[in-house]
Backbone as a ProteinNet text record, in pm:
[ID]
protein_1_A
[PRIMARY]
XXXXXXXXXXXXXXXXXXXXXXXXXXXXXXXXXXXXXXXXXXXXXXXXXXXXXXXXXXXXXXXXXXXXXXXXXXXXXXXXXXXXXXXXXXXXXXXXXXXXXXXXXXXXXXXXXXXXXXXXXXXXXXXXXXXXXXXXXXXXXXXXXXXXXXXXXXXXXXXXXXXXXXXXXXXXXXXXXXXXXXXXXXXXXXXXXXXXXXXXXXXXXXXXXXXXXXX
[TERTIARY]
3757.7	3637.2	3559.4	3514.8	3443.2	3305.8	3258	3125.1	3021	2927.6	2824.4	2685.2	2672.4	2540.9	2478.8	2345.6	2283.4	2342.6	2400.2	2461.7	2573	2637	2745.3	2695.3	2570.6	2515.5	2502.6	2454.3	2445.7	2584.3	2683.4	2820.4	2874.5	2839.4	2880.2	2827.6	2701.2	2642.8	2706.3	2740.5	2804.8	2943.9	3014.8	3151.2	3155.6	3058.8	3065.4	2948.2	2847.4	2730	2737.5	2629.9	2615.3	2510.8	2542.5	2447.8	2341.9	2218.5	2108.5	2016.1	1986.9	1897.7	1755.9	1657.6	1517.3	1433.6	1335.7	1235.9	1113.4	1029.4	905.8	825.3	786.1	706.3	786.8	918.7	1000.8	991.1	984.5	971.6	1104.8	1154.8	1279	1252	1147.7	1105.9	959.1	897.6	755.3	733.3	622.4	585.9	588	649.8	661.6	773.4	842.4	958.2	1063.1	1140.7	1246.7	1379.7	1385.8	1512.2	1558.9	1691	1746	1840.7	1839.4	1928.1	1891.6	1992.9	1975.6	2001.6	1925.3	1932.1	1954.6	2021	2032.2	1994.7	1904.3	1859.8	1967.2	1999.3	2095.8	2021.7	1919	1840.3	1698.7	1605.7	1467.3	1395.1	1284.6	1202.2	1157.9	1163.8	1117.9	1003	890.8	772.8	766	747.5	727.2	580.2	515.3	371.4	339.6	228.1	177.9	34.6	-6.5	-142.9	-238.2	-345.2	-444.9	-578.7	-676.1	-808.7	-870.7	-948.6	-1018.4	-930.8	-810.2	-722	-642.8	-658.9	-583.5	-437.7	-353.7	-214.4	-190.9	-130	-100.1	48.5	79.9	219.1	272.3	379.2	435.7	562.2	621.5	741.3	769.3	832.2	886.5	1034.5	1118.9	1263.8	1325.4	1405.6	1475.2	1625.1	1701.3	1847.7	1906.2	1989.8	2052.7	1978.8	1851.5	1773.9	1809.7	1817.7	1846.5	1717.1	1694.4	1574.3	1604.9	1521.8	1544.2	1632	1681.9	1776.1	1709.6	1580.4	1512.4	1511.3	1479	1474.3	1612.6	1716	1852.3	1884.6	1822.8	1850.3	1769.4	1640	1555	1515.2	1542.2	1511	1365.1	1275.3	1134.9	1049.4	1110.6	1034.5	1010.1	996.4	976.1	844.4	849.3	728.9	655.2	711.4	648.7	699.4	636.1	678.9	747.4	860.3	936.4	922.6	870.1	841.9	900.8	965	1019.1	905.2	899.8	796.3	830.8	956.7	1008.3	1140.8	1201.2	1334.7	1428.8	1488.4	1566.3	1691	1779	1897.8	1921.5	1967.4	1994.5	2127.3	2186.4	2293.3	2227.5	2271.6	2219.5	2335.4	2313.9	2417.1	2349.6	2414.9	2355.5	2339.4	2236.4	2213	2329.1	2392.8	2506.6	2623.7	2652.3	2761.8	2731.1	2603.9	2562.3	2582.3	2539.4	2554.6	2701.1	2782.5	2925.9	2987.5	2946.7	3004	2965.6	2837.1	2796.3	2842.9	2870.5	2923.2	3069.6	3145	3289	3325.8	3232.5	3261.4	3160.5	3199.2	3107	3048.1	3127.3	3077	2965.6	2981.8	2880	2754.4	2772.2	2657.4	2576.9	2647	2578.4	2504	2565.1	2499.1	2373.3	2380.1	2264	2150.9	2185.8	2084.3	2019.9	2101	2046.5	1956.2	1992.3	1907.6	1772	1773.2	1648.6	1567.1	1636	1566.3	1496.6	1563.1	1502.7	1378	1384.7	1268.1	1152.3	1183.7	1080.4	1016.3	1097.7	1043.3	950.2	990.8	906.2	772.5	778.8	655.7	566	623.4	544.1	480.6	557.4	505.5	389.3	402.2	295.6	169.1	184	67.3	-2.6	74.2	16.1	-54.5	8	-52.4	-184.3	-188.6	-309.7	-425.6	-395.3	-500.2	-544.7	-458.2	-487	-492.3	-436.5	-428.1	-525.6	-577	-665	-590.2	-665.1	-603.6	-524.9	-571.6	-501	-361.4	-349.4	-218.7	-124.1	-173.1	-88.2	-50.2	-143.5	-114.4	-6.6	-18.7	81.7	218.9	223.6	351.9	415.5	333.9	389.3	441	368.1	414.2	541.8	549.6	670.8	790.3	768.2	876.6	919.9	823.7	853.8	898.6	872.9	902.2	1051.3	1084.6	1222.7	1237.5	1354.6	1374.7	1360.2	1297.4	1281.5	1248.7	1211.3	1171.6	1069.2	976.1	873.6	869.1	886.1	888.5	990.6	1102.8	1210	1193.6	1078.2	1053.8	1087	1167.7	1198.8	1074.6	1063.1	950.2	992.2	899.2	925.2	832.1	883.6	807.5	789.9	668.5	639.8	590.8	670.1	634.1	550.2	420.6	331.1	189.8	111.8	-27.8	-112.9	-234.1	-322.2	-355.4	-369.3	-397	-280.3	-157.8	-39	-26.7	-57.7	-50.8	-153.5	-273.7	-377.1	-335	-275.8	-229.9	-121.2	-29.7	78.7	24.9	-78.2	-136.2	-229.8	-267.1	-358.8	-500.2	-540.9	-673.7	-737.1	-858.4	-926.9	-879.9	-899.6	-862.7	-947.1	-1073.8	-1162.2	-1112.8	-1070.5	-1019.7	-892.9	-805.5	-683.3	-714.9	-811.4	-850.4	-901.7	-975.9	-1025.9	-910.5	-811.5	-696.6	-616.6	-599.2	-524.9	-600.9	-734.7	-814.7	-796.4	-788	-765.3	-629.9	-527.3	-393.8	-387.9	-462.4	-468.9	-535.8	-646.4	-721.5	-635.8	-544.2	-456.4	-335.7	-322.7	-211.4	-80.4	-87.6	34.2	83.2	-9.2	27.8	-56.1	-11	-94.6	-75	-175.4	-168.5	-164.5	-91.2	-81.9	-85.6	-59.4	-62.7	58.7	34.8	138.7	239.8	206	296.1	222.7	280.6	228.3	339.6	305	401.4	376	478.2	468.1	529.9	448.6	495.3	538.6	492.3	526	550	674.5	707.2	702.3	732.3	725.6	583	487.1	346.6	306.2	358.5	332.5	385.5	505.1	565.6	477.7	419.3	330.6	205.5	146	25.3	52	175.7	211.3	228.2	238.5	256.5	127.3	132.4	11.6	-51.3	-183.4	-253.5	-285.3
702.3	654.5	562.3	445.5	353.6	407.3	368.1	408.2	331.1	404.1	336.9	376.9	430.2	464.4	341.3	341.3	228.2	203	307.6	290.9	187.4	168.8	71.4	-70.1	-98.5	-231.2	-251.9	-150	-159.5	-174.8	-105.8	-116.6	-258.3	-323.1	-462.1	-551.3	-534.8	-617.3	-588.2	-462.1	-426.7	-488	-495	-547.8	-700	-766.7	-912.9	-987.8	-914.2	-980.2	-1003.1	-1055.9	-1083.5	-989.3	-930.1	-839.8	-921.6	-877.9	-949.1	-848.4	-871.1	-784.1	-839.7	-750.1	-789.7	-716.8	-787.1	-724.9	-688.8	-604.1	-567.4	-692.8	-705.4	-819.9	-937.4	-934.6	-1043.8	-1047.1	-1168.2	-1187.7	-1234.5	-1163.9	-1204.1	-1310.7	-1290.3	-1391.2	-1369.7	-1474.5	-1468	-1478	-1422.1	-1424.9	-1569.2	-1587.4	-1717.5	-1804.9	-1760.4	-1836.9	-1851.4	-1959.7	-1982.4	-1922.7	-1860.5	-1803.9	-1691.8	-1673.3	-1573	-1474.8	-1468.6	-1375.9	-1231.1	-1146.6	-1004.4	-928	-819.6	-746.8	-597.1	-534.9	-389.1	-346.3	-251	-203.4	-115.3	-143.5	-62.9	41.3	-4.2	84.3	30	116.5	73.7	79.8	6.7	5.3	-138	-174.4	-305.9	-283.8	-347.2	-333.6	-451.7	-424.7	-529.2	-530.9	-645.2	-655.2	-774.5	-762.2	-873.7	-902.2	-1027.7	-1066.7	-1012.2	-948	-891.3	-960.7	-925.8	-987.1	-960.7	-1057.3	-1040.6	-1054.2	-1107.8	-1126.9	-1004.9	-894.5	-772.7	-788.5	-709.5	-700.1	-563.5	-562.4	-438.2	-408.5	-294.5	-254.8	-200.2	-260.5	-213.3	-131.2	-138.3	-57.8	-56.5	51.9	61.1	93.4	2.7	17.4	73.8	178	239.5	224	286.1	273.4	304.3	210.8	226	160.3	125.3	62	-85.7	-131.5	-271.6	-338.4	-461.5	-533.5	-682.5	-755.4	-898.9	-931.8	-829	-852.4	-906.8	-878.2	-927.8	-1080.5	-1142.8	-1288.8	-1349.9	-1280.8	-1330.2	-1334.8	-1246.3	-1240.3	-1341.7	-1359.3	-1444.5	-1578.2	-1597.2	-1723.8	-1765.1	-1668.6	-1698.3	-1700.4	-1694.7	-1691.5	-1548.7	-1529.9	-1396.3	-1337	-1210.7	-1143.5	-1072.2	-1073.4	-1005.6	-1067.8	-1029.6	-1069.1	-949.3	-971.6	-864.1	-875.7	-770.6	-771.5	-646.4	-661.7	-547	-467.5	-337.6	-251.7	-206.8	-217.9	-172.4	-243.6	-234.3	-293.7	-243	-335.3	-300.1	-386	-350.5	-430.7	-428.3	-540.6	-551.2	-623.7	-599	-684.5	-785.8	-911.9	-1011.9	-1085.4	-1117.7	-1182.7	-1287.1	-1401.8	-1506.6	-1458.1	-1508.9	-1471.4	-1507.3	-1621.8	-1663.7	-1566.3	-1523.3	-1428.6	-1295	-1254.6	-1129.2	-1137.1	-1246.8	-1262.8	-1268.7	-1339.8	-1346.5	-1207.1	-1123	-988.6	-902.2	-904.7	-816.4	-868.7	-999.6	-1054.3	-1016.3	-1013.6	-988.1	-839.7	-755.7	-613.3	-531.1	-485.9	-409.5	-287	-216.3	-97.4	-133.6	-247.1	-292.2	-336.5	-400	-438.9	-316	-207.6	-84	-27.9	-36	11.1	-70.2	-202.1	-287.9	-250.5	-222.6	-181.6	-50.2	42.8	171.1	154.6	62.8	35.7	-18.7	-112.3	-167.1	-60.9	26.9	133.3	227.4	256.3	344	279.2	149.1	78.2	82.5	64.1	65.2	203.1	307.6	443.8	472.2	428.9	449.4	377.4	253.9	176.5	242.8	288.1	353.8	481.7	559.9	685.1	658.4	552.1	519.8	476.4	397.2	353.6	473.5	562.6	681.2	770	786.5	869.6	810.9	679	613.7	630.5	648.1	662.2	806.4	903.4	1040.2	1141.4	1112.2	1211.7	1183.2	1288.5	1268.2	1207.4	1143.1	1075.8	1167.6	1293.4	1386.4	1417.2	1429.5	1457.5	1340.6	1219.6	1101.1	1080.8	1108.3	1093.9	1191.8	1317.5	1418.2	1380	1329.6	1292	1176.8	1077.6	962.9	1001.9	1085.3	1129.1	1211.6	1294.1	1373.3	1281.8	1172.7	1079.8	998.7	958.9	869.7	942.9	1073.1	1146.4	1147.4	1120.3	1121.2	1221.1	1287.6	1383.6	1316.1	1387.1	1334.6	1448.7	1416.7	1519.7	1461	1545.1	1507.1	1615.5	1575.5	1670.1	1781.5	1743	1838.5	1928.6	1918.8	2003.5	1926.4	1986.8	1917.3	1898.3	1784.3	1755.7	1644.6	1595.7	1483.2	1369.6	1248.5	1132	1033.4	981.9	875.4	755.5	649	529.7	436.4	458.6	378.5	391.7	286.2	293.9	343.6	386.7	433	319.7	198.3	84.3	56.5	61.9	41	149.9	274	383.8	364.7	321.8	297	184.8	79.6	-31.5	16	98	148	235.9	316.2	404.3	329.5	206.4	129.4	183.3	236.5	293.7	238.1	283.3	233.9	309.6	248.9	313.6	439.2	434	549.4	668.5	642.6	750	811.3	725.2	774.2	853.5	807.8	879.1	1019.3	1032.8	1165.3	1258.6	1204.3	1286.5	1327.5	1235.8	1268.1	1370.4	1359.8	1455.5	1596.6	1608.3	1738.5	1795	1709.6	1754	1791.4	1717.7	1753	1888.3	1910	2035.5	2155.5	2132.9	2241.1	2259.4	2174.6	2186.3	2132.5	2054.7	2003.6	1877.6	1795	1671.2	1653.1	1564.6	1506.2	1355.6	1281.7	1136.2	1073.8	963.3	889.1	740.7	661.8	516.9	470.4	416.6	359.5	461.2	590.5	689.1	820.4	901.5	1034.4	1135	1249.9	1357.1	1466.4	1500.9	1603.9	1731.8	1837	1963.9	2062.1	2041.6	2133.1	2050.9	2005	1920.6	1999.7	2128.6	2211.2	2220.3	2228.9	2233.7	2102.4	1990.2	1861.6	1862.3	1919.2	1923.9	2003.1	2111.8	2193	2113.2	2047.3	1969.3	1848.7	1799.7	1679.9	1709.4	1837.4	1870.7	1849.9	1786.4	1767.9	1902.1	1908	2032	2035
-1738.8	-1668	-1761.7	-1714.9	-1802.7	-1840.6	-1957.7	-2002.5	-1922.2	-1861.9	-1782.1	-1827.2	-1947.2	-1999.4	-2065.7	-2085.3	-2154.9	-2292.6	-2355.3	-2487.4	-2484.9	-2370.9	-2360.5	-2388.1	-2357.6	-2384.7	-2535.3	-2605.9	-2752	-2812.6	-2754.4	-2804.7	-2787.5	-2676.3	-2654.2	-2765.6	-2800.5	-2905.4	-3040	-3064.9	-3191.4	-3201.1	-3087.8	-3087.2	-3094.3	-3032.5	-3018.5	-3081	-3126.2	-3180.6	-3330.8	-3384.3	-3526.4	-3585.2	-3699.1	-3764.8	-3838	-3827.3	-3892.4	-3960.1	-4087.5	-4163.8	-4158.4	-4152.5	-4141.5	-4245.9	-4298.9	-4385	-4302.2	-4355	-4286.4	-4253	-4125.8	-4082.6	-4030.6	-4046.1	-3993.5	-3840.6	-3785.6	-3641.3	-3584.2	-3483.7	-3416.4	-3311.4	-3235.6	-3137.4	-3104.7	-3049.8	-3017.7	-2866.5	-2824.2	-2682.7	-2631.1	-2514.5	-2446.2	-2501.4	-2608	-2657.2	-2547	-2554.5	-2456	-2498.3	-2615.8	-2663.2	-2570.9	-2561	-2468.7	-2537.8	-2669	-2739.4	-2706.1	-2703.2	-2675.2	-2805	-2826.2	-2952.3	-2929	-3025.4	-3030.5	-3171.7	-3181.8	-3312.6	-3375.5	-3500.1	-3575.9	-3660	-3730.5	-3816.2	-3825.2	-3864.8	-3875.3	-3741.9	-3732.6	-3612.1	-3580.5	-3454.5	-3408.5	-3311.5	-3338.7	-3253.1	-3157.1	-3028.5	-2928.4	-2890.4	-2910.4	-2887.3	-2798.1	-2726.6	-2645.8	-2687.2	-2671.1	-2704.3	-2598.4	-2643.9	-2553.3	-2575	-2493.5	-2501.9	-2638.5	-2685.2	-2811.9	-2933.7	-2916.4	-3030.4	-3070.1	-2996.2	-3027.4	-2987.2	-3051.6	-3011.9	-2948.8	-2832.8	-2763.8	-2779.8	-2838.1	-2856.5	-2724.8	-2674.2	-2547.4	-2566.8	-2685.7	-2712.1	-2861.1	-2905	-3040.3	-3024.7	-3070.1	-3053.1	-3180.5	-3163.7	-3275.5	-3261.1	-3348.9	-3345.7	-3207.9	-3159	-3027.8	-2915.2	-2936.7	-2830.2	-2817.3	-2693	-2661.8	-2615.9	-2660.5	-2618	-2613	-2540.5	-2522.8	-2404.4	-2334.5	-2224.7	-2099.1	-2081.3	-1960.9	-1958.9	-2072	-2077.6	-2059.1	-2105.8	-2084	-1935.2	-1858.2	-1715.1	-1635.7	-1670.6	-1585	-1648	-1778.1	-1845.9	-1825.7	-1817.4	-1791.2	-1917.1	-2033.9	-2158.4	-2202.7	-2330.6	-2385.6	-2336.7	-2297.1	-2248.7	-2361.3	-2483.4	-2596.8	-2726.2	-2836.2	-2970.2	-3034.9	-3100.6	-3165	-3316.3	-3379.4	-3522.8	-3587.4	-3701.6	-3774.6	-3837.7	-3809.7	-3865.6	-4007.3	-4044	-4172.9	-4194.4	-4313.1	-4330.3	-4220.9	-4147.9	-4029	-4020.7	-3927.7	-3898.8	-3748.9	-3695.8	-3552.5	-3530.9	-3414.9	-3364	-3271.8	-3277.5	-3185.1	-3118.6	-2990.9	-2909.8	-2823.1	-2805.4	-2722.9	-2579.8	-2512.7	-2374	-2283.9	-2309.9	-2227	-2240.9	-2364.2	-2386.6	-2320.8	-2326.7	-2263.2	-2112.2	-2051.5	-1906.2	-1866.3	-1943.8	-1913.4	-1911.2	-2006.1	-2016.9	-1898.3	-1858.3	-1748.7	-1612.9	-1603.4	-1477.9	-1459.3	-1568.8	-1558.6	-1568.8	-1615.2	-1630.8	-1549.7	-1431.5	-1346.5	-1415.4	-1495.1	-1563.5	-1660.9	-1728.9	-1822	-1746.6	-1630.5	-1549.5	-1508.6	-1472.8	-1437.5	-1557.6	-1674.7	-1796.1	-1823.7	-1802.2	-1823	-1727.3	-1601.7	-1504.3	-1545.2	-1595.6	-1638.4	-1760.8	-1848.1	-1963.4	-1918.5	-1824.9	-1772.7	-1699.6	-1626.1	-1554.1	-1651.1	-1761.9	-1862.9	-1922.1	-1949.4	-2001.8	-1902.4	-1773.2	-1670.6	-1658.7	-1664.3	-1656.8	-1774.4	-1892.9	-2010.2	-1994.2	-1944.5	-1926.1	-1822.1	-1712.5	-1608.3	-1659.8	-1736.4	-1790.5	-1885.6	-1965.5	-2060.2	-1988	-1881	-1804.2	-1740.9	-1681.9	-1617.5	-1719.9	-1837.2	-1940.7	-1989	-1999	-2045.5	-1949.7	-1822.1	-1720.7	-1701.5	-1730.4	-1690.3	-1803.8	-1921	-2026.8	-2140.1	-2204.2	-2319.8	-2436.7	-2524.8	-2638.4	-2728.8	-2745.7	-2833.3	-2781.3	-2648.9	-2589	-2610.2	-2586.8	-2603	-2749.3	-2840.8	-2983.1	-3026	-2982.1	-3017.7	-2963.1	-2839.3	-2779.8	-2856.8	-2894.3	-2965	-3103.1	-3174.1	-3305.7	-3293.3	-3189.7	-3167	-3142.3	-3067.7	-3035.2	-3156.9	-3239.8	-3351.5	-3477.3	-3486.9	-3610.1	-3640.5	-3766.2	-3812.6	-3925.8	-3936.2	-4045.1	-4180.4	-4274.5	-4409	-4503.4	-4626.2	-4720.8	-4815.9	-4856.9	-4953	-5060.2	-5185.9	-5298.1	-5275.1	-5213	-5192.9	-5072.9	-5003.1	-4887.2	-4759.4	-4670.9	-4545.5	-4461	-4399.5	-4312.6	-4218.2	-4139.4	-4049.1	-4087	-4083.8	-4129.2	-4013.9	-3998.9	-3903.5	-3983.3	-3987.5	-4064.7	-3977.6	-3977.5	-3895.2	-3949.9	-3941.7	-3982.5	-3865.5	-3895.4	-3788.7	-3692.1	-3745	-3657.9	-3564.9	-3618.7	-3535.8	-3429.6	-3467.1	-3371.9	-3260.7	-3296.7	-3196.2	-3101	-3156.4	-3072.1	-2975.9	-3026.5	-2943.2	-2830.5	-2861.8	-2761.8	-2667.1	-2704.2	-2620.7	-2625.9	-2742.6	-2757.5	-2883.8	-2914.9	-3033.7	-3157.5	-3272.5	-3397.7	-3418.5	-3375	-3390.9	-3310	-3185.2	-3101	-3160.2	-3211.1	-3274.2	-3399.4	-3477	-3598.8	-3566.5	-3457.5	-3418.5	-3382.4	-3308.2	-3269.7	-3393.1	-3487.3	-3609.7	-3693.9	-3695.4	-3771.2	-3715.6	-3583.2	-3520.1	-3562.8	-3564.8	-3603.5	-3751.3	-3833.9	-3976.5	-3996.6	-3925.5	-3938.9	-3898.8	-3803.9	-3757.9	-3849.9	-3952.9	-4046.1	-3991.3	-3882.2	-3818.6	-3888.3	-3937.8	-4005.3	-4131.1	-4217.9	-4321.7	-4311.6	-4351.1	-4340.2	-4478.8	-4486.7	-4611.2	-4582.4	-4681.6	-4666.1	-4586.5	-4468.7	-4382.3	-4332.5	-4339.9	-4283.3	-4258.8	-4172.8	-4142.1	-4167.1	-4219.5	-4240.9	-4138	-4063.4	-3960.7	-4016.1	-4024.1	-4079.7	-3971.1	-3850	-3740.3	-3613.9	-3598	-3482.7	-3352.9	-3358.5	-3238	-3186.1	-3278.2	-3236.7	-3168.7	-3219.7	-3153.7	-3011.3	-2992.6	-2859.5	-2763.7	-2812	-2726.7	-2689.3	-2787.6	-2761.6	-2671.9	-2675.1	-2597.6	-2448.9	-2412.9	-2272.3	-2195.4	-2078.4	-1998.4	-1963.4	-1964.9	-1931.1	-1782.4
[MASK]
+++++++++++++++++++++++++++++++++++++++++++++++++++++++++++++++++++++++++++++++++++++++++++++++++++++++++++++++++++++++++++++++++++++++++++++++++++++++++++++++++++++++++++++++++++++++++++++++++++++++++++++++++++++++

């Protein structure tokens, strides 16, 4: 049976694309660009942001290993809807938009995988919009930290690490830095996290999962 999961799209890029290494702050493409290349994250984190009122940047997605992005523009050629920036040293596969379209046109299973990948992106966006309208900031902060936390160790002790600044976290949540700081202070007081420069340490990921559940 052919693979029809969104992972099949990332596999296509790995098989036929070009590997590209990125340093922190490197830009893959900018909002409104006409480029149509499609990307799959290999390692690191890629932040997708859009320009908001007052010069702010609103984070609409954080792509990690296995995530595909840039495929919407390959399909509609309407210009990039966001800017893609490496949050840390990262690597991606990149494939021309024409090669991507040729593959999904000639392989029905891959076309289905592409649709499922887009559906997953849409569900995530819808869930984030709904959460922003109905859930308190502490709940959204806990959910985001739970999602972004990666296994790591500090001074030999196992823990979970989130490589993000408070400003970046606030932008991703679509809230103010002050509101995010209050939510983080609550989590620190409970002994669930500690904060450092450009990263957060999660000591109790299960507690984050409990707090992330809607009340």
